[in-house]
Amino acid sequence: MASFVTGAISLLVFFLIGTSSAQLCSDFYSRTCPQVFPVVRSAVYSAILNETRMGASLLRLFFHDCFVNGCDGSLLLDDTPLFTGEKRAAPNFNSARGFEVIDEIKSTIEMLCPGVVSCADILAIVARDSVAILGGPNWNVKLGRRDARTASQLAANNSIPPPTSNLDFLVSNFNSLGLSIKDLVALSGAHTIGQARCTNFRDRIYTETNNLDSIFAQLRASNCPGNTGSGDNNLAPLDLQSPTTFDNNYFNNLVNRRGLLHSDQQLYNGGPTDSIVRTYYDNPSSFASDFVEAMIKMGDIRPLTGYSGEIRRNCRRIN
């Protein structure tokens, strides 16, 4: 009888540990690595000071990681003989950047708190700090994710919505991840910072006639030749008005038919998202609070916790 009780207690303890470990929380590293926050903040601040565009690039890494099999740091893995990673997927190849900033942060953290902080959590903190440093809202980041031991180029190609997406596809894509229409619009507001390559907006400025300001199209065409292959990597700001400040001007652009990407302007094109765009256009604080809520919600997409995955020592490869 005693052995049965002992076994039952052990099973209950194991269950409770497994259950609690599956919950992300903002104080996850409060005792094991409290240095993580100042280290990340300092590195992100230096990276943005060196190149303002880097803030948007770092934020984008978190999006592109979470949208592929959850927020598990898989985007950061280099190719191996066993798999082709997500870095070479169409949405990321010659586009995703900032990996060296993550490497620097991870290296510093490993010296201070070896084997404690996951690469997936570093991405989440980096995304928050990038927004806050560029003038956007701040929030408590939920932590406790672990790192994937594999990556999938195919999943990245299929999961990250391309800039040619229409509204129905965007809504369906976000819904499949548990994100609402409001989350879609709020998270798209991240395009208030950063730049896009000519190859991603060429079709919009040369072939779309509806819902496109002609003067804006001419401005963008001046740095994006109409011939495919010519100037493909030339850059243009996603937000015409304040491309290096995290604010609500992205929605001003949409209302005035100046969304750079086809997928941007789809949010204000006579559909169900028009009213949300208008709300964020009129009320910056509403956008800020909804963006924070959506970022936290996105960070909850299928994290690895407990005994799943690992804590990578190097974000580019498994242990």
Short mmCIF file of C-alpha atoms in Angstrom, two decimals:
data_model
loop_
_atom_site.label_atom_id
_atom_site.label_comp_id
_atom_site.label_asym_id
_atom_site.label_seq_id
_atom_site.Cartn_x
_atom_site.Cartn_y
_atom_site.Cartn_z
CA MET A 1 0.00 0.00 0.00
CA ALA A 2 2.86 2.36 0.90
CA SER A 3 4.53 1.80 -2.47
CA PHE A 4 1.23 2.53 -4.22
CA VAL A 5 0.81 5.82 -2.31
CA THR A 6 4.42 6.78 -3.01
CA GLY A 7 3.95 6.01 -6.68
CA ALA A 8 0.72 7.98 -6.82
CA ILE A 9 2.35 10.97 -5.14
CA SER A 10 5.29 10.82 -7.56
CA LEU A 11 2.89 10.67 -10.48
CA LEU A 12 0.95 13.65 -9.11
CA VAL A 13 4.15 15.66 -8.62
CA PHE A 14 5.26 14.83 -12.16
CA PHE A 15 1.85 15.88 -13.49
CA LEU A 16 1.91 19.15 -11.59
CA ILE A 17 5.42 19.93 -12.79
CA GLY A 18 4.48 19.14 -16.36
CA THR A 19 1.34 21.26 -16.10
CA SER A 20 2.99 24.29 -14.51
CA SER A 21 5.95 24.16 -16.90
CA ALA A 22 3.56 24.53 -19.81
CA GLN A 23 2.56 28.01 -18.62
CA LEU A 24 4.54 31.00 -19.87
CA CYS A 25 5.07 33.81 -17.37
CA SER A 26 6.81 37.18 -17.33
CA ASP A 27 9.02 36.36 -14.31
CA PHE A 28 10.31 33.04 -15.64
CA TYR A 29 13.98 34.11 -15.37
CA SER A 30 13.64 36.28 -12.26
CA ARG A 31 15.88 33.98 -10.22
CA THR A 32 17.77 31.99 -12.85
CA CYS A 33 18.86 34.86 -15.14
CA PRO A 34 17.57 38.33 -14.24
CA GLN A 35 20.37 39.82 -16.36
CA VAL A 36 18.61 38.77 -19.55
CA PHE A 37 16.55 41.96 -19.82
CA PRO A 38 19.33 44.58 -19.55
CA VAL A 39 21.57 42.50 -21.82
CA VAL A 40 18.93 42.26 -24.54
CA ARG A 41 17.90 45.90 -24.19
CA SER A 42 21.47 47.14 -24.50
CA ALA A 43 22.20 45.00 -27.56
CA VAL A 44 18.99 45.98 -29.34
CA TYR A 45 19.56 49.66 -28.57
CA SER A 46 23.10 49.48 -29.99
CA ALA A 47 21.91 47.64 -33.10
CA ILE A 48 19.19 50.23 -33.78
CA LEU A 49 21.58 53.10 -33.07
CA ASN A 50 23.92 51.63 -35.68
CA GLU A 51 21.09 51.06 -38.20
CA THR A 52 17.55 52.23 -37.48
CA ARG A 53 16.09 49.69 -39.90
CA MET A 54 17.37 46.88 -37.67
CA GLY A 55 14.52 47.39 -35.20
CA ALA A 56 11.96 46.37 -37.81
CA SER A 57 14.13 43.46 -38.94
CA LEU A 58 14.39 42.08 -35.40
CA LEU A 59 10.66 42.44 -34.83
CA ARG A 60 10.03 40.59 -38.09
CA LEU A 61 12.15 37.64 -36.92
CA PHE A 62 9.68 37.01 -34.11
CA PHE A 63 6.71 37.11 -36.51
CA HIS A 64 8.35 34.72 -38.95
CA ASP A 65 9.38 32.36 -36.17
CA CYS A 66 5.97 32.16 -34.49
CA PHE A 67 4.05 31.68 -37.74
CA VAL A 68 5.99 28.48 -38.53
CA ASN A 69 5.23 25.64 -36.09
CA GLY A 70 4.97 28.09 -33.20
CA CYS A 71 7.37 30.34 -31.30
CA ASP A 72 10.23 27.88 -30.97
CA GLY A 73 13.32 29.59 -32.38
CA SER A 74 13.34 27.29 -35.41
CA LEU A 75 13.90 30.24 -37.76
CA LEU A 76 17.36 30.74 -36.28
CA LEU A 77 18.67 27.28 -37.18
CA ASP A 78 21.17 26.99 -40.04
CA ASP A 79 20.80 24.21 -42.61
CA THR A 80 22.10 20.77 -41.67
CA PRO A 81 22.51 17.49 -43.59
CA LEU A 82 19.20 16.43 -42.01
CA PHE A 83 17.03 19.42 -42.91
CA THR A 84 16.92 22.63 -44.92
CA GLY A 85 16.10 25.40 -42.50
CA GLU A 86 13.63 28.25 -42.68
CA LYS A 87 16.23 30.87 -43.53
CA ARG A 88 16.18 29.69 -47.16
CA ALA A 89 12.39 29.72 -47.46
CA ALA A 90 10.95 32.26 -49.91
CA PRO A 91 9.66 34.70 -47.23
CA ASN A 92 13.09 34.77 -45.54
CA PHE A 93 15.80 34.21 -48.16
CA ASN A 94 17.72 37.44 -48.84
CA SER A 95 15.13 39.14 -46.63
CA ALA A 96 15.20 38.01 -42.99
CA ARG A 97 18.08 39.71 -41.21
CA GLY A 98 19.42 40.53 -37.77
CA PHE A 99 20.66 37.03 -36.97
CA GLU A 100 24.03 38.38 -35.89
CA VAL A 101 22.32 40.53 -33.24
CA ILE A 102 20.65 37.43 -31.82
CA ASP A 103 24.02 35.63 -31.88
CA GLU A 104 25.62 38.45 -29.91
CA ILE A 105 22.86 38.43 -27.31
CA LYS A 106 22.94 34.66 -26.94
CA SER A 107 26.72 34.63 -26.54
CA THR A 108 26.56 37.19 -23.74
CA ILE A 109 23.69 35.45 -21.98
CA GLU A 110 25.46 32.09 -22.16
CA MET A 111 28.46 33.57 -20.34
CA LEU A 112 26.21 34.94 -17.60
CA CYS A 113 23.59 32.19 -17.36
CA PRO A 114 24.73 29.10 -19.29
CA GLY A 115 22.01 26.77 -20.50
CA VAL A 116 19.14 28.81 -19.06
CA VAL A 117 17.64 31.24 -21.59
CA SER A 118 16.16 29.89 -24.83
CA CYS A 119 16.68 31.44 -28.24
CA ALA A 120 12.89 31.47 -28.64
CA ASP A 121 12.55 33.68 -25.56
CA ILE A 122 15.35 35.95 -26.74
CA LEU A 123 13.38 36.58 -29.93
CA ALA A 124 10.31 37.52 -27.89
CA ILE A 125 12.22 39.99 -25.72
CA VAL A 126 14.07 41.44 -28.72
CA ALA A 127 10.74 42.07 -30.49
CA ARG A 128 9.35 43.95 -27.48
CA ASP A 129 12.49 46.05 -27.05
CA SER A 130 12.65 46.91 -30.75
CA VAL A 131 9.12 48.32 -30.60
CA ALA A 132 9.68 50.21 -27.35
CA ILE A 133 13.02 51.73 -28.41
CA LEU A 134 11.45 53.04 -31.63
CA GLY A 135 8.70 54.84 -29.70
CA GLY A 136 6.06 52.13 -29.48
CA PRO A 137 4.37 50.56 -26.46
CA ASN A 138 6.08 48.47 -23.81
CA TRP A 139 4.76 45.27 -22.21
CA ASN A 140 5.69 42.36 -19.96
CA VAL A 141 6.91 39.53 -22.19
CA LYS A 142 5.72 36.05 -21.28
CA LEU A 143 8.66 33.64 -21.13
CA GLY A 144 9.46 29.98 -20.61
CA ARG A 145 9.67 28.74 -24.19
CA ARG A 146 12.18 26.10 -25.22
CA ASP A 147 13.96 25.71 -28.55
CA ALA A 148 13.06 23.42 -31.43
CA ARG A 149 15.54 20.79 -32.56
CA THR A 150 14.55 21.02 -36.21
CA ALA A 151 13.23 23.48 -38.79
CA SER A 152 11.16 23.24 -41.96
CA GLN A 153 11.62 25.20 -45.16
CA LEU A 154 8.35 23.76 -46.48
CA ALA A 155 6.41 24.90 -43.41
CA ALA A 156 7.87 28.39 -43.72
CA ASN A 157 6.88 28.60 -47.39
CA ASN A 158 3.34 27.50 -46.55
CA SER A 159 2.74 29.37 -43.29
CA ILE A 160 4.03 32.92 -43.76
CA PRO A 161 1.57 35.02 -45.81
CA PRO A 162 3.21 36.58 -48.88
CA PRO A 163 2.86 40.31 -49.70
CA THR A 164 0.49 39.38 -52.57
CA SER A 165 -2.09 37.94 -50.14
CA ASN A 166 -5.72 39.02 -50.39
CA LEU A 167 -7.85 39.68 -47.32
CA ASP A 168 -9.62 36.31 -47.30
CA PHE A 169 -6.29 34.50 -47.27
CA LEU A 170 -4.91 36.74 -44.52
CA VAL A 171 -7.96 36.23 -42.32
CA SER A 172 -7.83 32.46 -42.85
CA ASN A 173 -4.08 32.33 -42.21
CA PHE A 174 -4.32 34.26 -38.95
CA ASN A 175 -7.41 32.35 -37.82
CA SER A 176 -5.54 29.06 -38.27
CA LEU A 177 -3.10 30.31 -35.64
CA GLY A 178 -5.82 31.42 -33.24
CA LEU A 179 -5.52 35.09 -34.19
CA SER A 180 -8.61 37.21 -34.84
CA ILE A 181 -9.35 39.83 -37.49
CA LYS A 182 -8.50 42.51 -34.94
CA ASP A 183 -5.18 40.77 -34.25
CA LEU A 184 -4.50 40.70 -37.99
CA VAL A 185 -4.95 44.45 -38.35
CA ALA A 186 -3.10 45.29 -35.14
CA LEU A 187 -0.10 43.09 -35.97
CA SER A 188 -0.01 44.42 -39.53
CA GLY A 189 0.56 47.80 -37.89
CA ALA A 190 4.14 46.62 -37.31
CA HIS A 191 4.64 47.84 -40.88
CA THR A 192 4.76 51.33 -39.43
CA ILE A 193 8.52 50.65 -39.33
CA GLY A 194 10.88 48.98 -41.77
CA GLN A 195 11.31 48.71 -45.51
CA ALA A 196 10.31 46.39 -48.32
CA ARG A 197 12.16 45.30 -51.44
CA CYS A 198 11.02 46.42 -54.88
CA THR A 199 10.28 42.83 -55.87
CA ASN A 200 7.58 42.72 -53.16
CA PHE A 201 5.67 45.83 -54.23
CA ARG A 202 6.39 46.11 -57.97
CA ASP A 203 3.12 44.48 -59.05
CA ARG A 204 1.09 46.76 -56.82
CA ILE A 205 2.48 50.03 -58.13
CA TYR A 206 2.52 48.99 -61.79
CA THR A 207 -0.58 46.84 -62.23
CA GLU A 208 -3.10 47.88 -59.59
CA THR A 209 -5.38 50.74 -60.52
CA ASN A 210 -7.95 50.52 -57.71
CA ASN A 211 -7.24 51.75 -54.20
CA LEU A 212 -3.85 53.20 -55.10
CA ASP A 213 -2.87 56.86 -54.91
CA SER A 214 -1.30 57.72 -58.27
CA ILE A 215 1.24 60.18 -56.86
CA PHE A 216 2.37 57.59 -54.35
CA ALA A 217 2.71 55.01 -57.14
CA GLN A 218 4.87 57.39 -59.16
CA LEU A 219 7.07 58.06 -56.15
CA ARG A 220 7.66 54.38 -55.54
CA ALA A 221 8.21 53.67 -59.26
CA SER A 222 11.11 56.13 -59.24
CA ASN A 223 13.14 53.59 -57.26
CA CYS A 224 11.55 50.38 -58.52
CA PRO A 225 11.91 49.72 -62.28
CA GLY A 226 9.05 47.89 -63.93
CA ASN A 227 11.26 45.16 -65.36
CA THR A 228 11.60 42.07 -63.20
CA GLY A 229 15.20 41.54 -62.16
CA SER A 230 16.06 45.23 -62.38
CA GLY A 231 16.34 46.87 -58.97
CA ASP A 232 14.64 43.94 -57.21
CA ASN A 233 16.47 44.68 -53.96
CA ASN A 234 15.90 48.44 -53.97
CA LEU A 235 14.17 49.43 -50.76
CA ALA A 236 11.20 51.64 -49.93
CA PRO A 237 9.72 52.47 -46.51
CA LEU A 238 6.58 50.58 -45.54
CA ASP A 239 5.36 53.75 -43.82
CA LEU A 240 5.65 56.79 -46.04
CA GLN A 241 5.41 59.30 -43.21
CA SER A 242 7.51 58.07 -40.27
CA PRO A 243 9.35 54.87 -41.25
CA THR A 244 11.67 54.85 -38.23
CA THR A 245 9.07 55.60 -35.53
CA PHE A 246 6.59 53.08 -34.19
CA ASP A 247 3.29 54.98 -34.41
CA ASN A 248 -0.11 54.71 -36.12
CA ASN A 249 0.81 56.43 -39.39
CA TYR A 250 0.66 53.08 -41.18
CA PHE A 251 -3.13 53.32 -40.91
CA ASN A 252 -3.09 56.89 -42.18
CA ASN A 253 -1.34 55.54 -45.27
CA LEU A 254 -3.98 52.86 -45.78
CA VAL A 255 -6.86 55.33 -45.51
CA ASN A 256 -5.12 57.49 -48.13
CA ARG A 257 -4.51 54.50 -50.46
CA ARG A 258 -0.77 54.54 -49.83
CA GLY A 259 -0.22 51.05 -48.49
CA LEU A 260 3.04 49.83 -50.01
CA LEU A 261 2.23 46.13 -50.21
CA HIS A 262 -0.86 44.60 -51.78
CA SER A 263 -1.48 42.76 -48.50
CA ASP A 264 -1.30 46.07 -46.60
CA GLN A 265 -3.91 47.85 -48.68
CA GLN A 266 -6.21 44.82 -48.52
CA LEU A 267 -6.92 45.81 -44.92
CA TYR A 268 -8.64 48.97 -46.19
CA ASN A 269 -10.39 47.92 -49.33
CA GLY A 270 -14.11 47.91 -48.57
CA GLY A 271 -14.01 44.83 -46.36
CA PRO A 272 -14.62 43.91 -42.71
CA THR A 273 -11.26 45.29 -41.55
CA ASP A 274 -11.97 48.84 -42.75
CA SER A 275 -13.58 49.87 -39.46
CA ILE A 276 -10.64 48.58 -37.43
CA VAL A 277 -8.19 50.49 -39.63
CA ARG A 278 -10.28 53.61 -39.11
CA THR A 279 -10.26 53.09 -35.35
CA TYR A 280 -6.47 52.86 -35.26
CA TYR A 281 -6.18 55.83 -37.63
CA ASP A 282 -8.29 57.95 -35.28
CA ASN A 283 -7.02 56.56 -31.98
CA PRO A 284 -3.29 55.84 -31.56
CA SER A 285 -3.75 54.56 -28.01
CA SER A 286 -6.29 51.99 -29.21
CA PHE A 287 -3.76 50.69 -31.73
CA ALA A 288 -1.01 50.56 -29.11
CA SER A 289 -3.07 48.56 -26.61
CA ASP A 290 -4.42 46.18 -29.24
CA PHE A 291 -0.95 45.67 -30.69
CA VAL A 292 0.38 44.67 -27.27
CA GLU A 293 -2.52 42.27 -26.76
CA ALA A 294 -1.96 40.72 -30.20
CA MET A 295 1.80 40.38 -29.68
CA ILE A 296 1.29 38.55 -26.39
CA LYS A 297 -1.31 36.34 -28.06
CA MET A 298 1.02 35.59 -30.97
CA GLY A 299 3.80 34.72 -28.52
CA ASP A 300 1.53 31.98 -27.13
CA ILE A 301 1.38 30.10 -30.44
CA ARG A 302 2.44 26.50 -29.78
CA PRO A 303 5.48 27.13 -27.56
CA LEU A 304 7.68 24.24 -26.54
CA THR A 305 7.72 23.99 -22.75
CA GLY A 306 8.52 21.58 -19.94
CA TYR A 307 10.62 18.73 -21.28
CA SER A 308 10.05 19.45 -24.98
CA GLY A 309 12.84 20.77 -27.17
CA GLU A 310 16.00 22.09 -25.56
CA ILE A 311 17.84 25.25 -24.51
CA ARG A 312 20.30 25.76 -27.35
CA ARG A 313 23.78 26.95 -26.49
CA ASN A 314 24.09 28.40 -29.99
CA CYS A 315 20.93 29.64 -31.69
CA ARG A 316 22.16 28.50 -35.10
CA ARG A 317 22.44 24.81 -34.24
CA ILE A 318 21.09 22.18 -31.91
CA ASN A 319 23.16 21.04 -28.94
#
